[in-house]
PDB file of C-alpha atoms in Angstrom:
ATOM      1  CA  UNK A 603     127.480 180.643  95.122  1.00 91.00           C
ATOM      2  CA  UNK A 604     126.626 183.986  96.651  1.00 92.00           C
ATOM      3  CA  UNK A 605     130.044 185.189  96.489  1.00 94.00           C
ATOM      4  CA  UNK A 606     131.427 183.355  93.217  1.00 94.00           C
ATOM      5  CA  UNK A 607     132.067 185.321  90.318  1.00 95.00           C
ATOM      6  CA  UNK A 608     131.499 182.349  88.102  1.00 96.00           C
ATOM      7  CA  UNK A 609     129.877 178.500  88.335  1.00 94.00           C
ATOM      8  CA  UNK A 610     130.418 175.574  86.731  1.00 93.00           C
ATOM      9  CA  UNK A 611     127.075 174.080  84.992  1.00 94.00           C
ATOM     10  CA  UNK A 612     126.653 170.614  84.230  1.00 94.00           C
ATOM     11  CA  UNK A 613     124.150 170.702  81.398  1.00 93.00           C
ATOM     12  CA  UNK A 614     122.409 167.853  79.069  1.00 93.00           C
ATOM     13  CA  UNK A 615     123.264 168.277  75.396  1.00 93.00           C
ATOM     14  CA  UNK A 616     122.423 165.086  73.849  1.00 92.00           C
ATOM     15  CA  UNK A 617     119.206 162.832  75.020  1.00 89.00           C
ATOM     16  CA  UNK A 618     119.714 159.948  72.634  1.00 90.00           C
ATOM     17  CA  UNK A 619     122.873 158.537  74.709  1.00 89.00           C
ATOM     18  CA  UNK A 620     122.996 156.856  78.342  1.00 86.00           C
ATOM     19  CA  UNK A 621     122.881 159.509  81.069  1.00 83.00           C
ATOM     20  CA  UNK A 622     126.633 159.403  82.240  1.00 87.00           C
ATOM     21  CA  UNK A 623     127.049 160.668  78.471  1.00 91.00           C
ATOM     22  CA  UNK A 624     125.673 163.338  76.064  1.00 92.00           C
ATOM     23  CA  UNK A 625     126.387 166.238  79.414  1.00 95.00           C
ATOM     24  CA  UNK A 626     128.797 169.105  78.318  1.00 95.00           C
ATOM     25  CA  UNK A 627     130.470 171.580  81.481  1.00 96.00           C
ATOM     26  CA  UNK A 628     130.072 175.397  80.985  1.00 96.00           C
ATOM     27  CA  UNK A 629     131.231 178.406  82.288  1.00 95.00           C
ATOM     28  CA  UNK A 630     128.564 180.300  83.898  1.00 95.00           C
ATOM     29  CA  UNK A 631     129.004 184.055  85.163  1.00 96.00           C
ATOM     30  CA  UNK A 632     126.550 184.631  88.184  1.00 95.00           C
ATOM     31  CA  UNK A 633     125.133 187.751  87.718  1.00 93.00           C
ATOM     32  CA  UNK A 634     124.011 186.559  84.263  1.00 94.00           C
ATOM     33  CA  UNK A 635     120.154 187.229  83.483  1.00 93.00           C
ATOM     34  CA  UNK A 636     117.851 184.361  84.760  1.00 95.00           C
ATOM     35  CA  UNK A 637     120.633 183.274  87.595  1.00 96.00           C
ATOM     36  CA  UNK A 638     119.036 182.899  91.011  1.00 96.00           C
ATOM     37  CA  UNK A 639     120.685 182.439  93.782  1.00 95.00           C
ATOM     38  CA  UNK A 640     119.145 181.401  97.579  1.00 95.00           C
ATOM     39  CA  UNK A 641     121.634 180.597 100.485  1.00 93.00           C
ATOM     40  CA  UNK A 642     120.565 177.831 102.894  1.00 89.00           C
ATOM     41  CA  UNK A 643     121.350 179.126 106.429  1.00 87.00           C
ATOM     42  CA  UNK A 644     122.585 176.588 108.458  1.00 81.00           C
ATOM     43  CA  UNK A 645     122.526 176.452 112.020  1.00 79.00           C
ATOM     44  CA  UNK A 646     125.804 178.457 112.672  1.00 75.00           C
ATOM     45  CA  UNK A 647     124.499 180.719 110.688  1.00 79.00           C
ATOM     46  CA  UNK A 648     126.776 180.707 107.697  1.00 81.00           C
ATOM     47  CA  UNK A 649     125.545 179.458 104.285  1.00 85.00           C
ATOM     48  CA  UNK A 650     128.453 176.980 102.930  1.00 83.00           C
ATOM     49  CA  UNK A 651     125.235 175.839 100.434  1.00 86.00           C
ATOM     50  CA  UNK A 652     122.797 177.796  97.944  1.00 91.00           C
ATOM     51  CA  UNK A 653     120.004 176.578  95.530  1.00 93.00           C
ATOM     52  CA  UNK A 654     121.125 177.943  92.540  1.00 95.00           C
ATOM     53  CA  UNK A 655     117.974 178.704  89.884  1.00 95.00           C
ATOM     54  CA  UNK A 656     118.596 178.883  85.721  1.00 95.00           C
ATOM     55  CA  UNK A 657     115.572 180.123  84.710  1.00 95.00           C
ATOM     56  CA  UNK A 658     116.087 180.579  80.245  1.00 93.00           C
ATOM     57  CA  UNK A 659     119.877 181.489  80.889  1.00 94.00           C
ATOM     58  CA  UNK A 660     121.388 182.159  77.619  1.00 93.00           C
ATOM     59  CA  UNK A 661     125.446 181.651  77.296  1.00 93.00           C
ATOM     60  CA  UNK A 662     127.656 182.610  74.475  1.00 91.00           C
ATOM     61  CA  UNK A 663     129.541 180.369  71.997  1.00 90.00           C
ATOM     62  CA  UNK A 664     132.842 179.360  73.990  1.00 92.00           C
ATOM     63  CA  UNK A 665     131.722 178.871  77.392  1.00 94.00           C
ATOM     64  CA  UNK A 666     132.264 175.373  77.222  1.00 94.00           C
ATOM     65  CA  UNK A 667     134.671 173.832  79.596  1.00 94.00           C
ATOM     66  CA  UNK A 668     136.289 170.255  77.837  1.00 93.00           C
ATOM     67  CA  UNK A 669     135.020 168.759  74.942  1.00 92.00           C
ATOM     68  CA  UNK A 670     130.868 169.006  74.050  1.00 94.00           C
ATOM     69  CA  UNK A 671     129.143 166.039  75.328  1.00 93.00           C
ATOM     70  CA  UNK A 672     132.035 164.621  77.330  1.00 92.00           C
ATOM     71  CA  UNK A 673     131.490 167.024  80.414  1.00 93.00           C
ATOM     72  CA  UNK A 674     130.763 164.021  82.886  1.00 92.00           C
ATOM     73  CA  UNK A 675     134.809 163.699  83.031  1.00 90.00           C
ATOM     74  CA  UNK A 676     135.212 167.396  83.771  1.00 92.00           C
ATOM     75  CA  UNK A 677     132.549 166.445  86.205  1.00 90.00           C
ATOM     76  CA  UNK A 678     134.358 163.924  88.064  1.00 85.00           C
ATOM     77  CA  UNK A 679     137.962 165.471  87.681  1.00 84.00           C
ATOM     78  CA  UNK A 680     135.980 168.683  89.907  1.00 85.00           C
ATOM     79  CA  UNK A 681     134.648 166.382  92.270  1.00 81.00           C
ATOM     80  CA  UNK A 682     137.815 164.101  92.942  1.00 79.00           C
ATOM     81  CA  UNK A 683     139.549 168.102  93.545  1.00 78.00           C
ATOM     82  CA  UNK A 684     137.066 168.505  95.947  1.00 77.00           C
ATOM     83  CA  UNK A 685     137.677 165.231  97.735  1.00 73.00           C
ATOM     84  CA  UNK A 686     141.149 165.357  97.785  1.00 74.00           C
ATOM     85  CA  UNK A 687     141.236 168.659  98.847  1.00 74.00           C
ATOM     86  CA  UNK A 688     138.231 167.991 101.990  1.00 71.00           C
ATOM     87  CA  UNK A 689     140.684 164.973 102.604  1.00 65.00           C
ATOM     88  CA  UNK A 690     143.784 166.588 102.223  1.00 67.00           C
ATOM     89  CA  UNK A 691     142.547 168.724 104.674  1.00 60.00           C
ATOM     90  CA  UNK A 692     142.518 166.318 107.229  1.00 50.00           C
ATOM     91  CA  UNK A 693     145.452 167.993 109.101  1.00 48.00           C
ATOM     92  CA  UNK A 694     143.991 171.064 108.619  1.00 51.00           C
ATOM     93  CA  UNK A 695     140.895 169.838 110.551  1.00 52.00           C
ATOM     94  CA  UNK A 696     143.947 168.715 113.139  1.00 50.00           C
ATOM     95  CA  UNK A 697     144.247 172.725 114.620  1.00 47.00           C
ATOM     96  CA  UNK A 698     140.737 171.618 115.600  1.00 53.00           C
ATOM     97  CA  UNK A 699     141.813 168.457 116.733  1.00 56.00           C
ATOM     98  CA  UNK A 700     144.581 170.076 118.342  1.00 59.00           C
ATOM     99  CA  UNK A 701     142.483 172.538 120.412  1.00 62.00           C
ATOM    100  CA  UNK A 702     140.485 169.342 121.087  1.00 62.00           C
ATOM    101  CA  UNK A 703     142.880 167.740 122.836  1.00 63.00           C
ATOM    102  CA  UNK A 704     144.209 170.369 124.949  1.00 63.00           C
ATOM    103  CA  UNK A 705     141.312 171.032 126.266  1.00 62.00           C
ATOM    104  CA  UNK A 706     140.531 167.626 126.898  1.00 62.00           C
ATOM    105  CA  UNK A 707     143.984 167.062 128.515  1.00 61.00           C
ATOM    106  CA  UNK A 708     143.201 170.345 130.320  1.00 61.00           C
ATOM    107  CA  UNK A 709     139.690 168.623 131.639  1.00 59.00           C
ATOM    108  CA  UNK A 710     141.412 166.122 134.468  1.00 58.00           C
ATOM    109  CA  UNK A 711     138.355 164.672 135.067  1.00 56.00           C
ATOM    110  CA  UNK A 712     137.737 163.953 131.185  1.00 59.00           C
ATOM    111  CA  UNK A 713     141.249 162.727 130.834  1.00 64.00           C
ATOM    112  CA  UNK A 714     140.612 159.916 133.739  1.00 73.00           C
ATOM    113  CA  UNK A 715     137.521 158.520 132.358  1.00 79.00           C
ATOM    114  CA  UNK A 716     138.318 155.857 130.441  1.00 83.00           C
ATOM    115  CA  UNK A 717     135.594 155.835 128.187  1.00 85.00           C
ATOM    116  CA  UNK A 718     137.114 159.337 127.297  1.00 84.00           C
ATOM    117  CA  UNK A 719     140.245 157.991 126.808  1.00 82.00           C
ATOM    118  CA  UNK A 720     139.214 155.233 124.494  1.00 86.00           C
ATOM    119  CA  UNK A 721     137.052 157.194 122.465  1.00 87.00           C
ATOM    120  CA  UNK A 722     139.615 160.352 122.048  1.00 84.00           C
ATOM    121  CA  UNK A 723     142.251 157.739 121.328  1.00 84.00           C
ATOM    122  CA  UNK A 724     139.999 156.114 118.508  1.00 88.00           C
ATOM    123  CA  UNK A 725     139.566 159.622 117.127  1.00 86.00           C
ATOM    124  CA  UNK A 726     143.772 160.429 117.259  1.00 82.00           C
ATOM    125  CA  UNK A 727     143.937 157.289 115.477  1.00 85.00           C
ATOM    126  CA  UNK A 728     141.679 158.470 112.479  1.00 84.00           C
ATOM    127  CA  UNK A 729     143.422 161.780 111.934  1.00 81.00           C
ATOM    128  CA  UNK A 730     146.970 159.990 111.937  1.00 81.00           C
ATOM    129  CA  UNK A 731     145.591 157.698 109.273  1.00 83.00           C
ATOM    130  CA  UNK A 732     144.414 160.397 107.556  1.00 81.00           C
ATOM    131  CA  UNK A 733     148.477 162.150 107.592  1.00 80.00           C
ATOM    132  CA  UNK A 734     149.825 158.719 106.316  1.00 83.00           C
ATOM    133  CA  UNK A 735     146.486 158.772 103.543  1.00 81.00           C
ATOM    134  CA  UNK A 736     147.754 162.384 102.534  1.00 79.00           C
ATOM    135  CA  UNK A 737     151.218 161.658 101.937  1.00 83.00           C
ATOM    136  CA  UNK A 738     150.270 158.472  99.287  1.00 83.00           C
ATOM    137  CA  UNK A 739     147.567 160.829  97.638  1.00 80.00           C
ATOM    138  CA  UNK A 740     150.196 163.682  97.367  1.00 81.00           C
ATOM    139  CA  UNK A 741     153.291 160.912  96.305  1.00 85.00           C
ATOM    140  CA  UNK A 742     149.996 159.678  93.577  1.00 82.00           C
ATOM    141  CA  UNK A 743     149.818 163.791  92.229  1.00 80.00           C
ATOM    142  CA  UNK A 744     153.626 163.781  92.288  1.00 84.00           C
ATOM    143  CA  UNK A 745     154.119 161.623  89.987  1.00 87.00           C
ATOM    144  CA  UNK A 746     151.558 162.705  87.519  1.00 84.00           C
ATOM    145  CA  UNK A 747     148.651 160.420  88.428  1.00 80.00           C
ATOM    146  CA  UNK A 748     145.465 161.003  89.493  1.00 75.00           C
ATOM    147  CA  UNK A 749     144.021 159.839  92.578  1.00 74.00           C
ATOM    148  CA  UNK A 750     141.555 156.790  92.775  1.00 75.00           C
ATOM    149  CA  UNK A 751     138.546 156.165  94.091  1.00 77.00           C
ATOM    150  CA  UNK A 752     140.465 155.361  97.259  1.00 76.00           C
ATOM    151  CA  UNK A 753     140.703 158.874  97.714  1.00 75.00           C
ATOM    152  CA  UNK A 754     137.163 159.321  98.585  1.00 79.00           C
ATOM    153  CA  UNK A 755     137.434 157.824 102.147  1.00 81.00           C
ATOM    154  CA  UNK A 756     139.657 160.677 103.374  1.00 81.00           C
ATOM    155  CA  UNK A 757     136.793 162.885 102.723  1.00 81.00           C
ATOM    156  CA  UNK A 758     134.620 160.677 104.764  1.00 84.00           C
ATOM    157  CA  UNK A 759     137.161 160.038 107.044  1.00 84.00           C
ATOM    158  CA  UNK A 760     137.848 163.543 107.731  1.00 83.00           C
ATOM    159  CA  UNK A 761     134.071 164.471 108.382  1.00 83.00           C
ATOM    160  CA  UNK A 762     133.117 161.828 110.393  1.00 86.00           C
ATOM    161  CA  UNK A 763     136.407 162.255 112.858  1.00 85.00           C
ATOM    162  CA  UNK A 764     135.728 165.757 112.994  1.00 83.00           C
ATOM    163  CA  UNK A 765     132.078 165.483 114.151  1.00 85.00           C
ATOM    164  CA  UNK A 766     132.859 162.618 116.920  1.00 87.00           C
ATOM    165  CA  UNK A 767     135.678 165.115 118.176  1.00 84.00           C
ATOM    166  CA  UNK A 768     132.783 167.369 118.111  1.00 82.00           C
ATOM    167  CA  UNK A 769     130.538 165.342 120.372  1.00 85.00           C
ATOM    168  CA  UNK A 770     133.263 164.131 122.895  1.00 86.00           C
ATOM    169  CA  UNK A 771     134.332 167.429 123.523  1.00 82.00           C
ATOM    170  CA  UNK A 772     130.508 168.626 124.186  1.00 82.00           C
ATOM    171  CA  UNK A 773     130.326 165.248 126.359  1.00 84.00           C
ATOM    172  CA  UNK A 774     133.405 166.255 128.538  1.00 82.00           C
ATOM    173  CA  UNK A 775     132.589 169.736 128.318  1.00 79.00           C
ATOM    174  CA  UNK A 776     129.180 170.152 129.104  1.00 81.00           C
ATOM    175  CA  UNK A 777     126.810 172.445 126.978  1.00 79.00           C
ATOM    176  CA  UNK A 778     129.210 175.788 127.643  1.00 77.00           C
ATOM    177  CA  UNK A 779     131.557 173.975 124.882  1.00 75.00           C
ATOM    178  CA  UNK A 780     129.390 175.193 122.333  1.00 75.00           C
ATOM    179  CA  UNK A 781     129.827 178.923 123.422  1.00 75.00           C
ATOM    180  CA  UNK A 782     133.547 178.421 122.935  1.00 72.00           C
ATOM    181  CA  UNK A 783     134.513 179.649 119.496  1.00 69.00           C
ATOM    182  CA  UNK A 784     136.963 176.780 119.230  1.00 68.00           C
ATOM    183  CA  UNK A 785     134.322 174.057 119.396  1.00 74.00           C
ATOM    184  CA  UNK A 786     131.243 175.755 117.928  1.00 74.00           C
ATOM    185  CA  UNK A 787     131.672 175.950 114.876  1.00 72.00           C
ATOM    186  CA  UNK A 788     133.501 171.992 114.822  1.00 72.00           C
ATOM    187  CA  UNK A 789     130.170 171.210 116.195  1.00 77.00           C
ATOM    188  CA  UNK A 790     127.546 172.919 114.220  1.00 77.00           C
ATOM    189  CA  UNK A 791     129.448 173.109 110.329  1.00 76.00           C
ATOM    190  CA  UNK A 792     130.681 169.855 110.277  1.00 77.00           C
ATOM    191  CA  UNK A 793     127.707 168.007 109.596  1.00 78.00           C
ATOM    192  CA  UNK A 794     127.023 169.916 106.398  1.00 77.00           C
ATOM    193  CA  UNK A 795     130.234 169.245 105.009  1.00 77.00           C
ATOM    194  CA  UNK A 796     128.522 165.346 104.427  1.00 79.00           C
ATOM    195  CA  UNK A 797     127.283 166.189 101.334  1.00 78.00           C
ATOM    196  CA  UNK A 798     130.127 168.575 100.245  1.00 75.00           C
ATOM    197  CA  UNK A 799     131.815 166.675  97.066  1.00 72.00           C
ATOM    198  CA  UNK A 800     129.528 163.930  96.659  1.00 76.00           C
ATOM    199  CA  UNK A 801     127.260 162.497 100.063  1.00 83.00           C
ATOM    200  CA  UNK A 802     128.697 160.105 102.156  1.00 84.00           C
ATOM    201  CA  UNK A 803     126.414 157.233 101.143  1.00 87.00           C
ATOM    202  CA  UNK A 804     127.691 157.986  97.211  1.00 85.00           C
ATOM    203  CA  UNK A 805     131.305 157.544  98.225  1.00 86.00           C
ATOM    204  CA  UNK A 806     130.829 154.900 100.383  1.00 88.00           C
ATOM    205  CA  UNK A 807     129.279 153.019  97.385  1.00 88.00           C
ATOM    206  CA  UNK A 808     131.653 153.602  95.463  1.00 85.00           C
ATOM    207  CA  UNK A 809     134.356 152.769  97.324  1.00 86.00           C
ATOM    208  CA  UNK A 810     132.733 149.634  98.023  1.00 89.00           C
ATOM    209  CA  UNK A 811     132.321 148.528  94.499  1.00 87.00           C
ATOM    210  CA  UNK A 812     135.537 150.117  92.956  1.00 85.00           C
ATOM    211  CA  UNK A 813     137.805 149.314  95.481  1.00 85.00           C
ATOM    212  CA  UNK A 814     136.429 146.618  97.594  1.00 88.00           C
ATOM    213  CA  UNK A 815     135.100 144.674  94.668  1.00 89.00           C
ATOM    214  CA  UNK A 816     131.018 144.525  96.712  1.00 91.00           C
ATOM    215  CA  UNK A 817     128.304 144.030  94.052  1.00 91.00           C
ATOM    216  CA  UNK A 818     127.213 147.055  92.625  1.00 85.00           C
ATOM    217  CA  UNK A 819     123.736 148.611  93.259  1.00 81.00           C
ATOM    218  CA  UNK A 820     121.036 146.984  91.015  1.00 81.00           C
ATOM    219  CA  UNK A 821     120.911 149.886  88.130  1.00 79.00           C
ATOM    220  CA  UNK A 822     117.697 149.315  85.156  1.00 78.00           C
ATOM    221  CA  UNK A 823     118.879 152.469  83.483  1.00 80.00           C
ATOM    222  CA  UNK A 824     122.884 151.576  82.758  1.00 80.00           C
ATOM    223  CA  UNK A 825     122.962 151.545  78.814  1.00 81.00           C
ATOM    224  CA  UNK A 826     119.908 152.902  77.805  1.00 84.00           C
ATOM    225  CA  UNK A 827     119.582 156.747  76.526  1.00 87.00           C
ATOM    226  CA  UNK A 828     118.571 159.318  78.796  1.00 85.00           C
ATOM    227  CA  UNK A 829     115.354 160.082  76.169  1.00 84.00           C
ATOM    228  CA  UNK A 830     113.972 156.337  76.615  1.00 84.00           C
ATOM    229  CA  UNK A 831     114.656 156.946  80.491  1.00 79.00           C
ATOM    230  CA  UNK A 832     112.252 160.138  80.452  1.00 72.00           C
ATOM    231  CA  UNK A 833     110.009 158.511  77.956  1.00 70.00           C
ATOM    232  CA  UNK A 834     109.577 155.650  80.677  1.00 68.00           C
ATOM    233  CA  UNK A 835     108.902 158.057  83.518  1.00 67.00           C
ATOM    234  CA  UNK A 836     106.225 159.892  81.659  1.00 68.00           C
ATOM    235  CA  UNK A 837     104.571 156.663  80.948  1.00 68.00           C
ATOM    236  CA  UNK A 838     104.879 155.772  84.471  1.00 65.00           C
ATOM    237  CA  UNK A 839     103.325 158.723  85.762  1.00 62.00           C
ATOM    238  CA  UNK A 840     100.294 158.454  83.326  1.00 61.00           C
ATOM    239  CA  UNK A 841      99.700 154.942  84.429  1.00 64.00           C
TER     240      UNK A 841
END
């Protein structure tokens, strides 16, 4: 958000509908008056994440991005980019993997360990399932359609390979892996990228009800207008 030119703001335009409805996207330029923006440092130092303030932002007619009150689709059409794209980029996580497992290889002692071996082949075996994952999810935009929920556990996938490459290397390694340029960074951004296009616990939920058919999480507010749902809350809180 520091660097963007322009955001995307979900916003709530009707209260008298259930909350997955009644939201309209807009086209928000950052340096607008009332826009705040605050990046999170993280502990390489970079700030992938910002809190982002609106504080009595006014935007002109046309700003809208779909139809009014049907922004949750633009919502999710964003979001499954952004998972396709973190999931896509499984192989490009692989020049990490790659520098992984030369130096592994490189490492004799690693390499005989067979601990080591068992858990670097586990890892391999993620980020060639990942490849195979790519090519259906680019045959699925070939032909026109749009990727599933499915496509949420190469984002999760991706991640959570990345970070146990991460923590085998540092195991082999020692603590002078994290001074290495090629390692660092695997080690201390990948963590952050949980919560990049939806947390890990959302798309595991969801692929667990849409795809594996699990119960879905007990929800009181499914169906009932997002005014009754604030109208309960204030009642709750003055009780």
């Amino acid at each position: 958000a520091q660097y963007a030119a322009f955001g995307l703001l979900l916003a709530r335009t009707d209260a008298d509908v259930p909350k997955h409805k009644g939201l309209t996207m807009f086209i928000v330029p950052m340096d607008a008056e009332g826009v705040t923006v605050r990046p999170l440092r993280q502990i390489s130092g970079e700030a992938h994440f910002n809190e982002v303030f609106f504080d009595d932002v006014r935007l002109p007619a046309g700003s809208e991005v779909g139809p009014v009150d049907g922004g949750w689709g633009v919502a999710m059409t964003t979001l499954m980019f952004e998972r396709v794209a973190i999931g896509l980029g499984g192989e490009g996580f692989g020049w990490r993997a790659d520098r992984f497992a030369t130096a592994l290889i490189e490492d004799e002692a690693g390499t005989q360990d067979p601990e080591v071996r068992h858990r670097f082949g586990a890892i391999a075996a993620e980020f060639l399932a990942l490849r195979f994952l790519g090519y259906r999810t680019l045959t699925t935009l070939q032909q026109g359609r749009v990727p599933g929920p499915e496509a949420a556990l190469a984002k999760v996938t991706t991640i959570r390979a990345a970070i146990a490459a991460g923590e085998l290397i540092c195991d082999v390694l020692g603590p002078e892996a994290l001074a290495d340029d090629r390692f660092g960074e695997l080690v201390s951004d990948m963590p952050g990228l949980k919560s990049a296009g939806g947390t890990e616990e959302i798309l595991r939920s969801m692929v667990g009800e849409r795809v594996l058919g699990l119960p879905p999480e007990p929800r009181l507010d499914k169906g009932v207008p997002f005014s009754e749902l604030r109208a309960r809350e204030r009642a709750e809180v003055a009780t």
